[in-house]
């Protein structure tokens, strides 16, 4: 008969699990695909045993979800949501077996609330099956420490199999598990059993498809994951990792997990409770410390905040034992802060899924560019294709554009130009295998789609010239501007044959004054420079909130070729513009200052807008 405290813990867990799970499904149904998800979808449309960036499981799960639920984003994420919903129950099962029913429901509830674990499944990414595999191995290790049997060995084999098919990083989970077991007398005894080694043999065999892919492709995947994406040199930015982690798991819960690890490592005794606490503490501590140290030497450009999650899940199993000893105020504070942290994390995804809310983040470092603008882009592409010959092909500037457009258009075979992003994300080899890496040659009309925001501004002109070398001079583009231009696409109608002549590139511009976020009152001067390689500009218009408010005086002497050394605009050094902006006609509050650039070839290109404030009068 369950006690009253156990029943309360059960009801709290069930309520949280159902509520958070329902919110996750709603968010997953409306949140646009993250660019990596779109590429995994593309991989799922080209089924294979392994891929350049990952083993096969993520792509297989997406393909199965799409076959079950259709080509909607919820279909892409379906199986990931299911795994995310299962994991709190797994934590419950592990905890209650050795630490009691009430502790089990509490550990499960903390798994539901901790932002890193709570949001698992909203995105169809390999970290979901990898975390699931880590929990399977954690569970199996705990069973085998107490009694080696066929059931525990099968569970270990399953975890190792799923992990090997999830991500290269699962090797780290295996290493941490071995270290923890070797440090425990019970673990060393366990590793002497043949049934455990049979499970390990299954796990080793699961890596064979990935190894075969690398052998067939000059180790491209291994080189990227181990060498090319990581500097392997000390980086001070690694300190940010130490700051971000307590925020992502919420500060008090982070402290609780740290104390759980320390106390677990000090526990003595041969009882099941003591041995298992040491085991979970070792897994969590070794994993987290190693990842924190690696953060100073590994890739800091791409998202890595989720890497310590398997270690955190191991520590969550024991956290209820620690919280029992805390005063009521601090116990409640852990739950409250975890709930607030989850609210913030879910809130970010909700904002990213709503265009009207996402627009509010434009210009900030939190702007979710990788979620933004794909449907408007697809609509514009369909419109352009309807006006072009029937044999027109779509050509994307990078794998991001190709994959996202592919998902929107239902076409997993959009060709892609060489791009530094393809290399930086380990996708070039895969695109080449699919014969989707274009050198720019063509025998039919093409609609070229570029995303300038993917590059640092200082590299943009060089990139435009590289595109010209491959496809020829660029015709006047159609500009698709989303969220004040912070997500911006350029669409070019390329003829069936490459045209001769010097490079004609999209326009470039900069507003020197006023600065972004400036407070403007009265009549102010708008000054800057603009140019368009190959043909030049014939005029610049100044816009406020999308409406023309002034025609700038264009052609003032301002030589920018000292920086843009390869620029071929015939107007140089007369690239400056100026205009007077009367802010007295504007309502108090925030407004957006933009430019419209008119090329001598008839092109009309809107530029990225910047915010300014008109004070109350």
XYZ file of C-alpha atoms in Angstrom:
617
model
C 0.000 0.000 0.000
C 1.525 3.317 -1.117
C 2.005 5.935 1.573
C 0.438 9.389 1.327
C 3.791 10.968 0.434
C 4.325 8.395 -2.330
C 0.868 9.074 -3.740
C 1.488 12.831 -3.718
C 4.815 12.343 -5.493
C 3.137 10.074 -8.069
C 0.334 12.529 -8.785
C 2.785 15.432 -9.077
C 4.942 13.492 -11.521
C 1.989 12.371 -13.631
C 0.563 15.887 -13.813
C 3.912 17.421 -14.779
C 4.656 14.687 -17.319
C 1.270 15.062 -19.026
C 1.347 18.866 -18.983
C 4.917 19.263 -20.249
C 4.434 16.487 -22.803
C 1.324 18.175 -24.217
C 3.129 21.497 -24.508
C 6.044 19.800 -26.266
C 3.733 18.258 -28.852
C 2.102 21.622 -29.547
C 5.461 23.382 -29.855
C 6.843 20.637 -32.090
C 3.809 20.934 -34.356
C 4.306 24.671 -34.967
C 8.049 25.230 -34.604
C 9.758 25.417 -38.030
C 12.445 22.827 -38.629
C 15.895 23.715 -37.366
C 18.380 23.561 -40.250
C 20.028 20.372 -38.948
C 16.626 18.701 -38.671
C 15.948 19.572 -42.295
C 19.224 17.947 -43.348
C 18.432 14.846 -41.281
C 15.057 14.748 -43.069
C 16.969 14.891 -46.359
C 19.157 12.011 -45.196
C 16.008 10.075 -44.358
C 14.881 10.510 -47.947
C 18.202 8.952 -49.061
C 18.245 5.939 -46.751
C 21.676 4.512 -46.025
C 23.507 2.604 -43.289
C 25.453 5.742 -42.275
C 26.095 9.305 -43.383
C 28.934 11.813 -43.443
C 27.852 13.578 -40.249
C 26.121 10.809 -38.282
C 25.298 7.125 -37.994
C 21.956 6.190 -39.528
C 19.463 6.120 -36.637
C 18.394 9.779 -36.665
C 17.587 9.699 -40.374
C 15.806 6.354 -40.033
C 13.631 7.641 -37.181
C 12.673 10.725 -39.152
C 11.814 8.658 -42.226
C 9.655 6.303 -40.150
C 7.914 9.217 -38.441
C 7.169 10.822 -41.798
C 5.829 7.528 -43.158
C 3.537 7.225 -40.121
C 2.360 10.824 -39.691
C 3.093 12.434 -43.065
C 5.546 15.082 -44.213
C 4.570 17.581 -41.528
C 7.141 18.809 -39.015
C 5.300 16.791 -36.349
C 5.901 13.671 -38.414
C 9.613 14.503 -38.519
C 9.688 14.796 -34.722
C 7.194 12.058 -33.810
C 9.562 9.312 -32.635
C 11.838 11.817 -30.904
C 8.884 13.080 -28.877
C 8.069 9.493 -27.915
C 11.618 8.831 -26.713
C 11.617 12.130 -24.828
C 8.369 11.104 -23.113
C 9.789 7.689 -22.149
C 12.959 8.952 -20.481
C 11.378 10.370 -17.282
C 9.714 6.976 -16.738
C 13.088 5.296 -17.154
C 14.575 7.567 -14.489
C 11.623 6.693 -12.254
C 12.203 2.968 -12.773
C 15.938 3.193 -12.076
C 15.528 5.331 -8.961
C 12.618 3.550 -7.294
C 14.272 0.129 -7.641
C 17.157 1.090 -5.368
C 16.180 4.279 -3.568
C 12.457 3.962 -2.965
C 9.133 4.711 -4.651
C 8.853 8.324 -3.501
C 12.417 9.115 -4.596
C 11.627 7.519 -7.976
C 8.651 9.798 -8.673
C 10.643 12.816 -7.511
C 13.596 11.982 -9.766
C 11.196 11.537 -12.668
C 9.556 14.886 -11.931
C 12.956 16.610 -11.870
C 13.727 15.021 -15.249
C 10.467 16.478 -16.569
C 11.345 19.932 -15.234
C 15.087 20.243 -15.895
C 15.256 22.345 -19.095
C 17.926 20.229 -20.821
C 15.998 16.966 -20.398
C 12.497 18.470 -20.506
C 12.935 19.869 -24.020
C 14.280 16.604 -25.471
C 12.174 15.559 -28.440
C 10.997 18.984 -29.538
C 13.781 18.841 -32.119
C 14.545 15.736 -34.178
C 18.249 15.618 -33.339
C 20.607 12.713 -32.486
C 20.949 13.798 -28.859
C 17.502 12.314 -28.168
C 18.296 8.683 -29.041
C 21.786 9.170 -27.605
C 20.380 10.260 -24.213
C 17.913 7.362 -24.395
C 20.804 4.966 -25.057
C 22.801 6.448 -22.184
C 19.885 5.791 -19.818
C 19.577 2.214 -21.072
C 23.278 1.649 -20.384
C 23.010 3.357 -16.977
C 20.092 1.108 -16.048
C 21.865 -1.997 -17.343
C 25.058 -1.151 -15.471
C 23.131 -0.758 -12.211
C 21.441 -4.153 -12.707
C 24.677 -5.901 -13.610
C 26.570 -4.463 -10.643
C 24.234 -6.284 -8.294
C 23.744 -9.463 -10.314
C 25.015 -10.363 -13.764
C 22.221 -12.056 -15.708
C 20.934 -12.353 -19.259
C 18.335 -9.596 -18.791
C 20.896 -7.024 -17.713
C 23.280 -8.048 -20.494
C 20.517 -7.721 -23.116
C 19.617 -4.272 -21.814
C 23.284 -3.244 -22.020
C 23.535 -4.597 -25.570
C 20.426 -2.636 -26.577
C 21.797 0.574 -25.083
C 25.157 0.158 -26.778
C 23.424 -0.625 -30.079
C 21.174 2.460 -29.971
C 24.062 4.658 -28.863
C 26.406 3.499 -31.625
C 23.699 4.259 -34.190
C 23.064 7.721 -32.716
C 26.273 9.769 -32.710
C 30.058 9.639 -32.693
C 29.905 11.309 -29.255
C 28.458 8.157 -27.735
C 32.021 6.874 -27.618
C 32.466 9.323 -24.741
C 29.544 7.734 -22.869
C 31.181 4.323 -23.281
C 34.538 5.609 -22.033
C 32.935 7.208 -18.976
C 31.050 3.984 -18.203
C 34.247 1.925 -18.387
C 36.125 4.348 -16.144
C 33.336 4.275 -13.547
C 33.161 0.484 -13.558
C 36.933 0.096 -13.285
C 36.935 2.361 -10.234
C 34.411 0.114 -8.458
C 35.342 -3.351 -7.138
C 31.867 -4.538 -8.108
C 32.394 -3.086 -11.577
C 35.678 -4.937 -12.056
C 33.967 -8.205 -11.070
C 31.157 -7.477 -13.509
C 33.585 -6.921 -16.388
C 35.013 -10.402 -15.879
C 31.699 -12.033 -16.840
C 31.400 -13.435 -20.379
C 27.789 -12.280 -20.745
C 28.882 -8.673 -20.313
C 31.480 -9.091 -23.033
C 28.874 -10.580 -25.341
C 26.830 -7.408 -24.840
C 29.947 -5.344 -25.539
C 30.523 -7.321 -28.725
C 27.037 -6.320 -29.932
C 27.893 -2.713 -29.155
C 31.163 -2.920 -31.080
C 29.440 -4.496 -34.077
C 26.944 -1.622 -34.136
C 29.763 0.745 -35.151
C 30.575 -1.256 -38.284
C 28.242 0.665 -40.681
C 29.848 3.942 -39.636
C 33.349 2.512 -39.917
C 32.507 1.106 -43.354
C 31.239 4.508 -44.517
C 34.480 6.146 -43.385
C 36.623 3.492 -45.055
C 34.742 4.064 -48.303
C 34.996 7.866 -48.040
C 38.564 8.548 -46.926
C 37.585 8.845 -43.227
C 35.672 12.062 -43.995
C 33.276 11.652 -41.064
C 35.958 10.769 -38.527
C 38.201 13.587 -39.691
C 35.366 16.093 -39.327
C 34.113 14.912 -35.930
C 37.544 14.423 -34.357
C 39.878 16.860 -36.121
C 38.283 19.450 -38.383
C 35.502 20.799 -36.173
C 37.697 21.151 -33.074
C 40.707 23.484 -32.707
C 42.313 21.283 -30.022
C 43.934 24.400 -28.590
C 43.053 26.200 -25.381
C 40.205 28.695 -25.761
C 39.190 31.083 -23.023
C 35.628 30.992 -24.386
C 35.340 27.626 -22.667
C 34.624 29.530 -19.463
C 31.239 30.451 -20.930
C 30.391 26.751 -20.861
C 30.833 26.767 -17.076
C 28.564 29.802 -16.776
C 25.851 28.546 -19.110
C 25.440 25.076 -17.607
C 24.032 26.176 -14.214
C 21.547 28.353 -16.092
C 20.457 25.545 -18.400
C 19.785 23.089 -15.580
C 18.806 25.899 -13.147
C 21.307 27.008 -10.475
C 19.963 25.245 -7.377
C 19.469 21.967 -9.195
C 23.016 22.263 -10.525
C 24.279 22.725 -6.954
C 22.202 19.749 -5.836
C 23.673 17.555 -8.563
C 27.209 18.677 -7.708
C 26.651 17.884 -4.023
C 25.078 14.553 -4.988
C 28.224 13.654 -6.895
C 30.532 14.661 -4.051
C 28.551 12.796 -1.393
C 28.136 9.773 -3.626
C 31.892 9.515 -4.103
C 32.316 9.558 -0.302
C 29.706 6.887 0.411
C 31.121 3.732 1.963
C 29.586 0.303 2.421
C 28.772 -2.763 0.352
C 24.987 -2.468 0.461
C 23.033 -2.005 -2.770
C 22.132 1.577 -1.904
C 25.742 2.587 -1.207
C 27.224 0.803 -4.234
C 24.656 2.232 -6.623
C 25.006 5.785 -5.284
C 28.772 5.537 -5.851
C 28.118 4.186 -9.348
C 25.704 6.962 -10.358
C 27.936 9.604 -8.783
C 30.991 8.320 -10.667
C 29.132 8.284 -13.986
C 27.803 11.797 -13.455
C 30.995 13.306 -12.039
C 33.453 11.783 -14.530
C 31.209 12.638 -17.483
C 30.556 16.224 -16.447
C 34.132 17.048 -15.443
C 35.586 15.607 -18.647
C 33.111 17.529 -20.793
C 33.779 20.756 -18.875
C 37.515 20.311 -19.445
C 36.983 19.450 -23.109
C 35.018 22.671 -23.498
C 38.288 24.625 -23.363
C 39.716 22.739 -26.371
C 36.750 21.749 -28.552
C 34.381 23.484 -30.933
C 32.784 26.595 -29.389
C 31.055 27.836 -32.557
C 28.343 25.203 -32.753
C 25.844 24.295 -30.076
C 27.386 22.069 -27.380
C 25.469 22.988 -24.223
C 23.608 19.631 -24.322
C 26.756 17.485 -24.161
C 26.732 16.925 -20.341
C 23.121 15.657 -20.345
C 23.913 11.907 -19.928
C 25.946 12.722 -16.807
C 23.186 14.928 -15.410
C 20.639 12.123 -15.875
C 22.839 9.797 -13.816
C 23.030 12.365 -11.007
C 19.279 13.070 -11.073
C 18.707 9.484 -9.972
C 20.281 10.300 -6.602
C 19.269 13.949 -6.177
C 16.087 13.118 -4.170
C 18.293 11.432 -1.540
C 20.188 14.681 -1.090
C 17.104 16.909 -1.115
C 15.650 14.925 1.788
C 18.355 16.513 3.972
C 17.760 20.080 2.798
C 15.503 22.529 4.665
C 12.003 22.874 3.229
C 12.652 26.367 1.810
C 15.612 25.191 -0.266
C 13.827 22.036 -1.405
C 10.922 24.086 -2.670
C 13.283 26.582 -4.258
C 14.834 23.787 -6.334
C 11.419 22.899 -7.757
C 10.380 26.500 -8.319
C 13.602 27.452 -10.112
C 13.442 24.316 -12.257
C 9.876 25.181 -13.256
C 10.892 28.762 -14.074
C 13.853 27.535 -16.114
C 11.620 25.202 -18.089
C 9.167 28.052 -18.696
C 11.960 30.184 -20.139
C 13.261 27.331 -22.322
C 9.798 26.501 -23.636
C 9.125 30.199 -24.078
C 12.093 30.507 -26.420
C 10.750 27.729 -28.638
C 7.273 29.273 -28.564
C 8.705 32.645 -29.626
C 10.718 30.967 -32.398
C 7.554 29.266 -33.661
C 5.520 32.498 -33.893
C 6.573 34.950 -36.643
C 5.084 37.944 -34.842
C 7.015 37.148 -31.671
C 10.196 36.085 -33.455
C 10.316 39.475 -35.136
C 10.707 41.088 -31.725
C 14.117 39.403 -31.362
C 15.397 40.756 -34.689
C 18.744 42.457 -34.208
C 19.504 40.713 -30.919
C 21.970 37.886 -30.334
C 19.004 35.672 -29.414
C 17.367 35.968 -32.839
C 16.512 32.374 -33.942
C 17.786 32.715 -37.518
C 17.881 28.966 -38.146
C 14.123 28.727 -37.548
C 13.154 31.852 -39.475
C 11.718 32.517 -42.898
C 11.644 29.126 -44.559
C 7.960 29.116 -45.445
C 7.990 32.653 -46.957
C 11.089 31.629 -48.905
C 9.357 28.521 -50.223
C 6.336 30.605 -51.254
C 8.614 33.001 -53.139
C 10.426 30.098 -54.824
C 7.130 28.570 -55.955
C 6.059 31.926 -57.330
C 9.324 32.350 -59.245
C 9.217 28.804 -60.627
C 5.674 29.376 -61.870
C 6.996 32.219 -64.034
C 10.031 30.316 -65.364
C 10.291 27.458 -67.891
C 8.983 24.063 -66.785
C 12.460 22.504 -66.769
C 13.854 25.077 -64.312
C 15.877 23.609 -61.439
C 16.421 25.070 -57.974
C 20.055 25.665 -56.998
C 20.783 26.426 -53.330
C 23.721 28.425 -52.009
C 24.354 26.085 -49.057
C 23.166 22.855 -47.491
C 20.983 24.853 -45.105
C 18.982 26.466 -47.882
C 18.894 23.233 -49.892
C 17.615 21.106 -46.999
C 15.041 23.612 -45.701
C 13.724 24.329 -49.187
C 13.728 20.602 -49.895
C 11.486 19.947 -46.904
C 9.126 22.791 -47.791
C 8.922 21.786 -51.459
C 9.006 18.021 -50.899
C 12.185 17.702 -52.952
C 15.165 15.972 -51.332
C 17.368 16.393 -54.407
C 18.000 20.144 -54.625
C 21.529 20.809 -55.799
C 23.858 22.916 -53.665
C 26.849 25.113 -54.480
C 30.126 24.678 -52.570
C 30.002 26.756 -49.386
C 32.117 27.045 -46.252
C 29.062 26.040 -44.200
C 28.899 22.707 -46.006
C 32.476 22.055 -44.904
C 32.107 23.420 -41.371
C 29.116 21.167 -40.688
C 30.560 18.042 -42.291
C 27.977 17.873 -45.088
C 30.139 18.322 -48.213
C 31.048 14.641 -48.536
C 27.410 13.583 -48.193
C 26.194 16.066 -50.798
C 28.884 14.801 -53.160
C 27.777 11.187 -52.601
C 24.208 12.168 -53.495
C 25.594 13.973 -56.567
C 23.957 17.156 -55.301
C 27.135 19.253 -55.089
C 27.017 21.564 -58.110
C 29.977 23.212 -59.803
C 27.630 25.813 -61.286
C 27.401 24.296 -64.756
C 23.902 23.825 -66.176
C 21.980 22.917 -69.299
C 18.585 24.240 -68.175
C 17.380 27.429 -66.441
C 18.029 27.575 -62.703
C 16.613 29.530 -59.807
C 19.565 30.318 -57.551
C 18.740 30.922 -53.883
C 21.341 32.566 -51.640
C 21.184 33.411 -47.930
C 23.666 36.288 -47.305
C 23.131 36.159 -43.548
C 24.934 32.808 -43.347
C 28.281 34.575 -43.747
C 30.172 37.219 -41.826
C 29.698 40.535 -43.577
C 33.422 40.929 -44.202
C 33.396 37.703 -46.284
C 30.251 38.447 -48.251
C 31.707 40.248 -51.278
C 34.332 37.533 -51.792
C 31.562 34.939 -51.637
C 29.509 36.795 -54.253
C 32.501 36.811 -56.595
C 32.994 33.075 -56.033
C 29.361 32.489 -56.981
C 29.860 34.612 -60.121
C 32.832 32.471 -61.125
C 30.646 29.385 -60.995
C 27.330 30.572 -62.453
C 28.220 33.796 -64.296
C 27.084 37.418 -63.726
C 24.088 37.545 -61.409
C 20.853 39.054 -62.747
C 18.736 41.423 -60.638
C 17.606 39.444 -57.580
C 14.242 39.092 -55.921
C 14.808 39.908 -52.268
C 12.862 37.965 -49.639
C 13.303 39.929 -46.418
C 12.001 38.535 -43.128
C 12.104 40.111 -39.674
C 13.509 43.453 -40.856
C 16.071 41.700 -43.032
C 17.736 39.698 -40.271
C 16.767 36.690 -42.333
C 17.238 37.597 -45.972
C 17.267 35.588 -49.190
C 18.203 36.509 -52.756
C 16.560 34.719 -55.697
C 18.189 34.899 -59.147
C 16.744 33.656 -62.427
C 19.708 32.117 -64.217
C 19.437 31.404 -67.963
C 20.088 27.941 -69.380
C 23.671 28.811 -70.259
C 26.333 30.581 -68.253
C 26.625 34.157 -69.488
C 29.994 35.796 -70.237
C 31.172 39.048 -68.701
C 32.457 40.479 -65.439
C 30.839 39.666 -62.104
C 27.590 41.452 -61.334
C 26.959 40.980 -57.625
C 24.179 41.961 -55.221
C 24.446 45.431 -53.676
C 26.418 46.083 -50.492
C 25.696 48.909 -48.043
C 26.346 50.304 -44.581
C 24.787 53.052 -42.482
C 27.507 54.983 -40.661
C 25.108 57.285 -38.828
C 22.882 56.956 -36.937
C 24.050 53.908 -35.037
C 21.633 51.039 -34.264
C 19.484 51.586 -31.154
C 20.148 55.345 -31.272
C 17.650 57.796 -29.779
C 16.768 60.248 -32.536
C 14.990 63.547 -32.074
C 14.341 66.301 -34.602
C 15.977 66.284 -38.023
C 18.958 63.931 -38.234
C 21.492 63.081 -40.906
C 21.556 59.571 -42.368
C 24.960 58.825 -43.890
C 26.676 55.752 -45.232
C 27.963 54.044 -48.326
C 26.663 51.589 -50.906
C 27.890 49.945 -54.076
C 27.026 47.199 -56.541
C 29.854 45.383 -58.265
C 29.813 45.191 -62.052
C 27.139 47.800 -62.813
C 26.973 50.313 -59.958
C 24.022 51.986 -58.247
C 21.908 54.797 -59.615
C 20.232 55.736 -56.349
C 19.517 55.049 -52.686
C 16.216 55.537 -50.857
C 15.868 55.809 -47.088
C 12.999 53.890 -45.495
C 11.391 54.012 -42.075
C 9.190 51.068 -41.135
C 9.231 49.933 -44.753
C 8.063 53.270 -46.222
C 10.219 55.623 -48.293
C 10.855 58.850 -46.363
C 13.725 60.345 -48.366
C 15.782 59.962 -51.534
C 19.436 60.104 -50.563
C 22.069 62.167 -52.320
C 24.196 59.391 -53.761
C 27.678 59.704 -55.229
C 29.555 61.618 -52.546
C 33.231 60.808 -52.372
C 33.760 57.964 -49.942
C 36.404 55.482 -50.956
C 35.737 52.068 -49.432
C 38.043 50.133 -51.752
C 40.747 50.167 -49.107
C 38.662 47.488 -47.358
C 36.669 46.038 -50.266
C 39.766 45.603 -52.408
C 38.131 43.377 -55.029
C 35.126 45.623 -55.583
C 34.432 46.515 -59.248
C 31.677 49.107 -58.882
C 32.363 51.729 -61.605
C 31.304 54.562 -59.249
C 34.260 54.145 -56.883
C 35.418 56.197 -55.021
C 32.030 57.953 -55.065
C 30.050 55.432 -52.994
C 28.768 57.730 -50.238
C 25.155 58.738 -49.611
C 23.409 61.125 -47.235
C 19.823 62.119 -46.462
C 17.917 64.105 -43.862
C 15.404 62.272 -41.700
C 12.702 64.282 -39.920
C 11.747 62.269 -36.849
C 9.186 64.842 -35.653
C 6.645 63.196 -37.952
C 7.159 59.824 -36.266
C 5.292 58.518 -33.244
C 7.341 57.992 -30.063
C 8.737 54.490 -29.699
C 10.810 52.069 -31.740
C 11.125 52.368 -35.507
C 13.203 50.655 -38.174
C 15.582 52.447 -40.526
C 16.278 50.778 -43.851
C 17.604 51.344 -47.360
C 16.390 50.534 -50.842
C 19.221 50.241 -53.352
C 18.581 50.825 -57.068
C 21.092 49.315 -59.503
C 21.754 50.588 -62.998
C 20.715 47.130 -64.233
C 17.193 47.698 -62.928
C 17.671 45.800 -59.696
C 15.871 46.968 -56.556
C 17.231 45.512 -53.321
C 16.031 46.188 -49.793
C 18.774 46.273 -47.139
C 18.840 45.071 -43.557
C 16.997 47.463 -41.232
C 18.273 48.773 -37.928
C 16.198 49.921 -34.947
C 16.103 53.416 -33.523
C 14.078 55.084 -30.787
C 12.039 58.269 -30.958
C 11.630 59.698 -27.436
C 8.293 60.867 -26.058
C 7.743 64.563 -26.493
